[in-house]
mmCIF file of C-alpha atoms in Angstrom:
data_model
loop_
_atom_site.group_PDB
_atom_site.id
_atom_site.type_symbol
_atom_site.label_atom_id
_atom_site.label_comp_id
_atom_site.label_asym_id
_atom_site.label_seq_id
_atom_site.Cartn_x
_atom_site.Cartn_y
_atom_site.Cartn_z
ATOM 1 C CA MET C 30 -189.271 48.878 61.711
ATOM 2 C CA THR C 31 -187.054 46.919 64.078
ATOM 3 C CA PRO C 32 -185.897 43.590 62.604
ATOM 4 C CA GLU C 33 -186.750 40.474 64.594
ATOM 5 C CA PRO C 34 -183.771 38.874 66.338
ATOM 6 C CA VAL C 35 -182.343 35.834 64.596
ATOM 7 C CA PRO C 36 -182.869 32.712 66.778
ATOM 8 C CA GLN C 37 -179.625 31.221 68.038
ATOM 9 C CA ASP C 38 -178.964 27.531 67.447
ATOM 10 C CA PRO C 39 -177.764 26.036 70.752
ATOM 11 C CA THR C 40 -176.369 22.904 69.113
ATOM 12 C CA PRO C 41 -172.778 24.150 68.451
ATOM 13 C CA ASN C 42 -172.270 24.766 72.182
ATOM 14 C CA ALA C 43 -173.613 21.406 73.316
ATOM 15 C CA GLU C 44 -170.615 19.208 72.538
ATOM 16 C CA PRO C 45 -167.968 21.423 74.205
ATOM 17 C CA VAL C 46 -170.039 21.551 77.396
ATOM 18 C CA VAL C 47 -170.412 17.772 77.488
ATOM 19 C CA ALA C 48 -166.734 17.252 76.713
ATOM 20 C CA GLN C 49 -165.719 19.613 79.492
ATOM 21 C CA ALA C 50 -167.963 17.816 81.978
ATOM 22 C CA ASP C 51 -166.522 14.446 80.975
ATOM 23 C CA ALA C 52 -162.972 15.766 81.376
ATOM 24 C CA LEU C 53 -163.751 16.975 84.876
ATOM 25 C CA GLU C 54 -165.300 13.637 85.800
ATOM 26 C CA PHE C 55 -162.419 11.488 84.641
ATOM 27 C CA GLY C 56 -159.494 13.836 85.223
ATOM 28 C CA ASP C 57 -155.978 13.442 83.866
ATOM 29 C CA PRO C 58 -154.792 9.806 83.634
ATOM 30 C CA ALA C 59 -151.117 10.817 83.441
ATOM 31 C CA ARG C 60 -151.381 12.649 86.756
ATOM 32 C CA GLY C 61 -153.526 9.802 88.052
ATOM 33 C CA GLU C 62 -150.607 7.438 87.542
ATOM 34 C CA GLU C 63 -148.571 9.666 89.871
ATOM 35 C CA VAL C 64 -151.345 9.665 92.486
ATOM 36 C CA PHE C 65 -151.565 5.873 92.186
ATOM 37 C CA ALA C 66 -147.995 5.612 93.510
ATOM 38 C CA GLN C 67 -149.405 5.638 97.050
ATOM 39 C CA CYS C 68 -151.550 2.596 96.189
ATOM 40 C CA ARG C 69 -148.831 0.426 94.657
ATOM 41 C CA SER C 70 -147.698 -1.128 97.931
ATOM 42 C CA CYS C 71 -151.045 -2.979 98.040
ATOM 43 C CA HIS C 72 -152.480 -2.986 94.499
ATOM 44 C CA GLN C 73 -151.067 -3.870 91.101
ATOM 45 C CA ILE C 74 -152.425 -2.844 87.720
ATOM 46 C CA GLY C 75 -151.323 -3.460 84.141
ATOM 47 C CA GLN C 76 -149.495 -6.315 82.477
ATOM 48 C CA GLY C 77 -148.830 -9.222 84.812
ATOM 49 C CA ALA C 78 -150.795 -7.659 87.675
ATOM 50 C CA THR C 79 -151.703 -10.145 90.392
ATOM 51 C CA ASP C 80 -153.511 -10.066 93.703
ATOM 52 C CA ARG C 81 -151.267 -8.953 96.540
ATOM 53 C CA ILE C 82 -152.287 -7.342 99.826
ATOM 54 C CA GLY C 83 -155.228 -5.990 97.846
ATOM 55 C CA PRO C 84 -156.766 -7.358 94.640
ATOM 56 C CA HIS C 85 -155.349 -6.342 91.284
ATOM 57 C CA LEU C 86 -157.271 -3.483 89.692
ATOM 58 C CA ASN C 87 -157.393 -4.530 86.061
ATOM 59 C CA GLY C 88 -161.030 -4.494 85.012
ATOM 60 C CA ILE C 89 -162.179 -2.744 88.188
ATOM 61 C CA PHE C 90 -164.867 -0.724 86.375
ATOM 62 C CA GLY C 91 -168.037 -2.813 86.235
ATOM 63 C CA ARG C 92 -166.742 -5.350 88.782
ATOM 64 C CA ARG C 93 -169.090 -6.326 91.608
ATOM 65 C CA ALA C 94 -167.583 -5.472 95.012
ATOM 66 C CA GLY C 95 -166.052 -8.441 96.802
ATOM 67 C CA ALA C 96 -166.529 -10.725 93.816
ATOM 68 C CA HIS C 97 -163.040 -11.050 92.317
ATOM 69 C CA ASP C 98 -162.351 -14.804 92.355
ATOM 70 C CA GLY C 99 -159.510 -16.019 94.522
ATOM 71 C CA PHE C 100 -159.125 -12.937 96.714
ATOM 72 C CA ARG C 101 -160.038 -12.995 100.416
ATOM 73 C CA TYR C 102 -162.247 -9.968 101.089
ATOM 74 C CA SER C 103 -163.650 -8.737 104.375
ATOM 75 C CA ASP C 104 -167.121 -10.025 105.238
ATOM 76 C CA ASP C 105 -168.501 -6.497 104.886
ATOM 77 C CA MET C 106 -167.109 -6.106 101.360
ATOM 78 C CA VAL C 107 -168.667 -9.418 100.306
ATOM 79 C CA MET C 108 -171.969 -8.386 101.888
ATOM 80 C CA MET C 109 -171.950 -5.027 100.083
ATOM 81 C CA GLY C 110 -171.308 -6.798 96.787
ATOM 82 C CA SER C 111 -174.146 -9.211 97.457
ATOM 83 C CA ASP C 112 -176.364 -6.207 98.090
ATOM 84 C CA GLY C 113 -175.490 -4.837 94.644
ATOM 85 C CA LEU C 114 -172.465 -2.560 95.124
ATOM 86 C CA THR C 115 -170.668 -2.350 91.790
ATOM 87 C CA TRP C 116 -167.521 -0.365 91.082
ATOM 88 C CA GLU C 117 -168.403 2.474 88.742
ATOM 89 C CA LEU C 118 -167.315 6.101 88.593
ATOM 90 C CA GLU C 119 -169.589 7.291 91.402
ATOM 91 C CA THR C 120 -169.043 4.363 93.779
ATOM 92 C CA LEU C 121 -165.269 4.318 93.275
ATOM 93 C CA ASP C 122 -165.147 8.058 93.873
ATOM 94 C CA ALA C 123 -167.042 7.628 97.163
ATOM 95 C CA TYR C 124 -164.815 4.719 98.226
ATOM 96 C CA LEU C 125 -161.597 6.586 97.463
ATOM 97 C CA GLU C 126 -162.818 9.621 99.371
ATOM 98 C CA ASN C 127 -163.497 7.624 102.550
ATOM 99 C CA PRO C 128 -163.301 3.825 102.284
ATOM 100 C CA LYS C 129 -164.778 3.082 105.694
ATOM 101 C CA ALA C 130 -167.717 5.402 105.135
ATOM 102 C CA LEU C 131 -168.841 3.212 102.239
ATOM 103 C CA VAL C 132 -167.735 -0.202 103.574
ATOM 104 C CA SER C 133 -167.491 0.160 107.329
ATOM 105 C CA ARG C 134 -165.162 -2.749 108.113
ATOM 106 C CA THR C 135 -163.158 -2.907 104.917
ATOM 107 C CA ARG C 136 -159.681 -4.387 105.349
ATOM 108 C CA MET C 137 -158.233 -1.512 103.309
ATOM 109 C CA ASN C 138 -156.634 0.802 105.843
ATOM 110 C CA PHE C 139 -156.390 3.953 103.791
ATOM 111 C CA ALA C 140 -157.560 7.334 105.022
ATOM 112 C CA GLY C 141 -158.859 8.338 101.604
ATOM 113 C CA LEU C 142 -158.186 11.039 99.013
ATOM 114 C CA GLU C 143 -159.654 14.340 100.179
ATOM 115 C CA GLU C 144 -159.009 16.274 96.967
ATOM 116 C CA THR C 145 -161.686 15.870 94.301
ATOM 117 C CA GLN C 146 -159.123 16.333 91.517
ATOM 118 C CA ASP C 147 -156.872 13.580 92.905
ATOM 119 C CA ARG C 148 -159.795 11.177 92.805
ATOM 120 C CA ALA C 149 -160.796 12.249 89.298
ATOM 121 C CA ASP C 150 -157.232 11.769 88.061
ATOM 122 C CA ILE C 151 -156.672 8.368 89.648
ATOM 123 C CA LEU C 152 -160.024 7.125 88.342
ATOM 124 C CA ALA C 153 -159.044 8.248 84.855
ATOM 125 C CA TYR C 154 -155.843 6.223 85.228
ATOM 126 C CA LEU C 155 -157.634 3.123 86.556
ATOM 127 C CA ARG C 156 -160.238 3.456 83.829
ATOM 128 C CA GLN C 157 -157.616 2.762 81.188
ATOM 129 C CA PHE C 158 -157.225 -0.811 82.443
ATOM 130 C CA SER C 159 -160.889 -1.798 82.267
ATOM 131 C CA ALA C 160 -163.071 -2.807 79.361
ATOM 132 C CA SER C 161 -164.968 0.094 77.851
ATOM 133 C CA PRO C 162 -168.625 0.158 78.954
ATOM 134 C CA GLN C 163 -168.617 3.888 78.137
ATOM 135 C CA ASN C 164 -166.539 3.526 74.951
ATOM 136 C CA ILE C 165 -163.295 4.507 76.614
ATOM 137 C CA PRO C 166 -160.569 2.385 74.984
ATOM 138 C CA GLU C 167 -158.481 0.039 77.067
ATOM 139 C CA ALA C 168 -154.883 1.174 77.424
ATOM 140 C CA ALA C 169 -151.822 -0.862 76.591
ATOM 141 C CA PRO C 170 -150.587 -2.734 79.698
ATOM 142 C CA THR C 171 -147.536 -1.643 81.612
ATOM 143 C CA ALA C 172 -144.858 -3.716 83.290
ATOM 144 C CA GLN C 173 -144.778 -4.189 87.045
ATOM 145 C CA ALA C 174 -141.627 -3.019 88.804
ATOM 146 C CA ARG C 175 -140.504 -4.006 92.308
ATOM 147 C CA GLU C 176 -139.596 -1.364 94.855
ATOM 148 C CA VAL C 177 -136.253 -3.098 95.443
ATOM 149 C CA ASP C 178 -134.297 -5.436 93.200
ATOM 150 C CA LEU C 179 -133.357 -8.378 95.397
ATOM 151 C CA SER C 180 -131.138 -11.280 94.477
ATOM 152 C CA PRO C 181 -132.809 -14.617 93.711
ATOM 153 C CA GLU C 182 -130.958 -16.051 96.733
ATOM 154 C CA ILE C 183 -132.706 -13.673 99.142
ATOM 155 C CA LEU C 184 -136.124 -14.283 97.595
ATOM 156 C CA ALA C 185 -135.525 -18.044 97.708
ATOM 157 C CA ILE C 186 -134.986 -18.191 101.484
ATOM 158 C CA VAL C 187 -137.688 -20.360 103.043
ATOM 159 C CA GLY C 188 -138.670 -18.849 106.360
ATOM 160 C CA ASP C 189 -139.301 -20.801 109.554
ATOM 161 C CA THR C 190 -142.907 -20.042 110.525
ATOM 162 C CA ASP C 191 -142.374 -20.962 114.197
ATOM 163 C CA TYR C 192 -139.442 -18.589 114.441
ATOM 164 C CA GLY C 193 -141.521 -16.021 112.577
ATOM 165 C CA GLU C 194 -144.304 -16.325 115.148
ATOM 166 C CA TYR C 195 -141.768 -15.681 117.906
ATOM 167 C CA LEU C 196 -140.434 -12.597 116.118
ATOM 168 C CA ALA C 197 -143.926 -11.354 115.294
ATOM 169 C CA SER C 198 -144.846 -10.508 118.891
ATOM 170 C CA GLU C 199 -143.246 -7.092 118.486
ATOM 171 C CA CYS C 200 -144.981 -6.505 115.145
ATOM 172 C CA LYS C 201 -148.358 -7.273 116.721
ATOM 173 C CA THR C 202 -148.067 -4.401 119.162
ATOM 174 C CA CYS C 203 -149.090 -2.195 116.210
ATOM 175 C CA HIS C 204 -150.371 -4.456 113.433
ATOM 176 C CA GLN C 205 -153.577 -6.255 114.372
ATOM 177 C CA GLN C 206 -154.706 -9.270 112.388
ATOM 178 C CA ASP C 207 -158.013 -7.650 111.463
ATOM 179 C CA GLY C 208 -156.392 -4.319 110.573
ATOM 180 C CA SER C 209 -158.473 -2.587 113.227
ATOM 181 C CA ASP C 210 -155.820 -0.067 114.315
ATOM 182 C CA GLN C 211 -156.648 3.160 112.507
ATOM 183 C CA GLY C 212 -154.045 4.011 109.916
ATOM 184 C CA ILE C 213 -152.003 0.838 110.478
ATOM 185 C CA PRO C 214 -152.507 -1.771 107.759
ATOM 186 C CA ALA C 215 -153.075 -5.445 108.419
ATOM 187 C CA ILE C 216 -150.108 -7.569 107.342
ATOM 188 C CA THR C 217 -151.722 -11.008 107.523
ATOM 189 C CA GLN C 218 -151.804 -13.137 104.364
ATOM 190 C CA TRP C 219 -149.260 -11.000 102.549
ATOM 191 C CA PRO C 220 -147.532 -12.924 99.752
ATOM 192 C CA THR C 221 -144.057 -13.730 101.078
ATOM 193 C CA ASP C 222 -142.228 -11.975 98.229
ATOM 194 C CA ASP C 223 -144.195 -8.763 98.866
ATOM 195 C CA PHE C 224 -143.383 -8.855 102.580
ATOM 196 C CA VAL C 225 -139.671 -9.461 101.927
ATOM 197 C CA VAL C 226 -139.475 -6.684 99.328
ATOM 198 C CA ALA C 227 -141.284 -4.235 101.630
ATOM 199 C CA MET C 228 -138.958 -4.929 104.553
ATOM 200 C CA HIS C 229 -135.873 -4.515 102.408
ATOM 201 C CA ALA C 230 -137.325 -1.265 101.066
ATOM 202 C CA TYR C 231 -137.484 -0.039 104.672
ATOM 203 C CA LYS C 232 -133.912 -1.246 105.296
ATOM 204 C CA ARG C 233 -132.684 0.755 102.321
ATOM 205 C CA LYS C 234 -134.789 3.772 103.357
ATOM 206 C CA ILE C 235 -136.761 3.665 100.119
ATOM 207 C CA ARG C 236 -139.919 3.461 102.222
ATOM 208 C CA PRO C 237 -139.931 6.509 104.498
ATOM 209 C CA HIS C 238 -141.424 5.351 107.845
ATOM 210 C CA PRO C 239 -138.613 5.911 110.432
ATOM 211 C CA VAL C 240 -139.833 3.324 112.960
ATOM 212 C CA MET C 241 -140.149 0.647 110.283
ATOM 213 C CA GLN C 242 -136.724 1.592 108.943
ATOM 214 C CA MET C 243 -135.269 1.031 112.412
ATOM 215 C CA MET C 244 -137.119 -2.256 112.914
ATOM 216 C CA ALA C 245 -136.193 -3.629 109.486
ATOM 217 C CA ASN C 246 -132.553 -2.658 109.892
ATOM 218 C CA ARG C 247 -132.308 -4.926 112.946
ATOM 219 C CA LEU C 248 -133.505 -7.993 111.021
ATOM 220 C CA SER C 249 -131.365 -10.436 109.076
ATOM 221 C CA ASP C 250 -132.469 -11.845 105.727
ATOM 222 C CA GLU C 251 -133.446 -15.097 107.466
ATOM 223 C CA GLU C 252 -135.504 -13.263 110.082
ATOM 224 C CA ILE C 253 -137.348 -11.287 107.417
ATOM 225 C CA ALA C 254 -138.088 -14.551 105.589
ATOM 226 C CA ALA C 255 -139.366 -16.101 108.839
ATOM 227 C CA LEU C 256 -141.730 -13.187 109.451
ATOM 228 C CA ALA C 257 -142.895 -13.334 105.844
ATOM 229 C CA ALA C 258 -143.655 -17.043 106.150
ATOM 230 C CA TYR C 259 -145.552 -16.564 109.410
ATOM 231 C CA PHE C 260 -147.716 -13.641 108.298
ATOM 232 C CA ALA C 261 -148.450 -15.285 104.917
ATOM 233 C CA GLN C 262 -150.223 -18.163 106.651
ATOM 234 C CA SER C 263 -151.821 -16.155 109.470
ATOM 235 C CA GLU C 264 -155.592 -15.755 109.550
#
């Protein structure tokens, strides 16, 4: 007589499968911090993070699109938020893959992250700085570092906006106020310190763009301050 097979309990396999799926969704936060390096010129995150060219990303998970107080969003981003767009895993993944496919006239000029793993990793990193709607603990904050350490004297220079407008004519051959040129970011309403630091990073060849390195190298500290003052108040 053939013995009946003993039924197998599927429960022991359930948790590993779920854990593996979660790991694939959120990726590796340590690697995500490395991927986030390409975002730091516009976005801050962690201790002391403030709005810069883009809004700070602390608490991004669960935030309604275009609703962070005090930041000037594009009309389309505000409209999408009013229509219910909220930043969660799925919506952030779609936005990072192709920002303009989700919000057609977003001011964020970023081509997107094509690799699924890059997006999973960076979302795992960002997730550490939000509250925990899915019981993922909030990470300890990190300090914000500048690309270039500049002397207080350079940062204290008050630029002449009229002179900055005169100098800006050459900048505007590439940088449009609405950021409409594909792949070329808008530079209007940059905080002056951010603009000054970025230009000095190009002068010191820390930022790699060869044309910007050449342009920045021709400018004095006072001219950089003038451009910073002009673009900070431009609409």
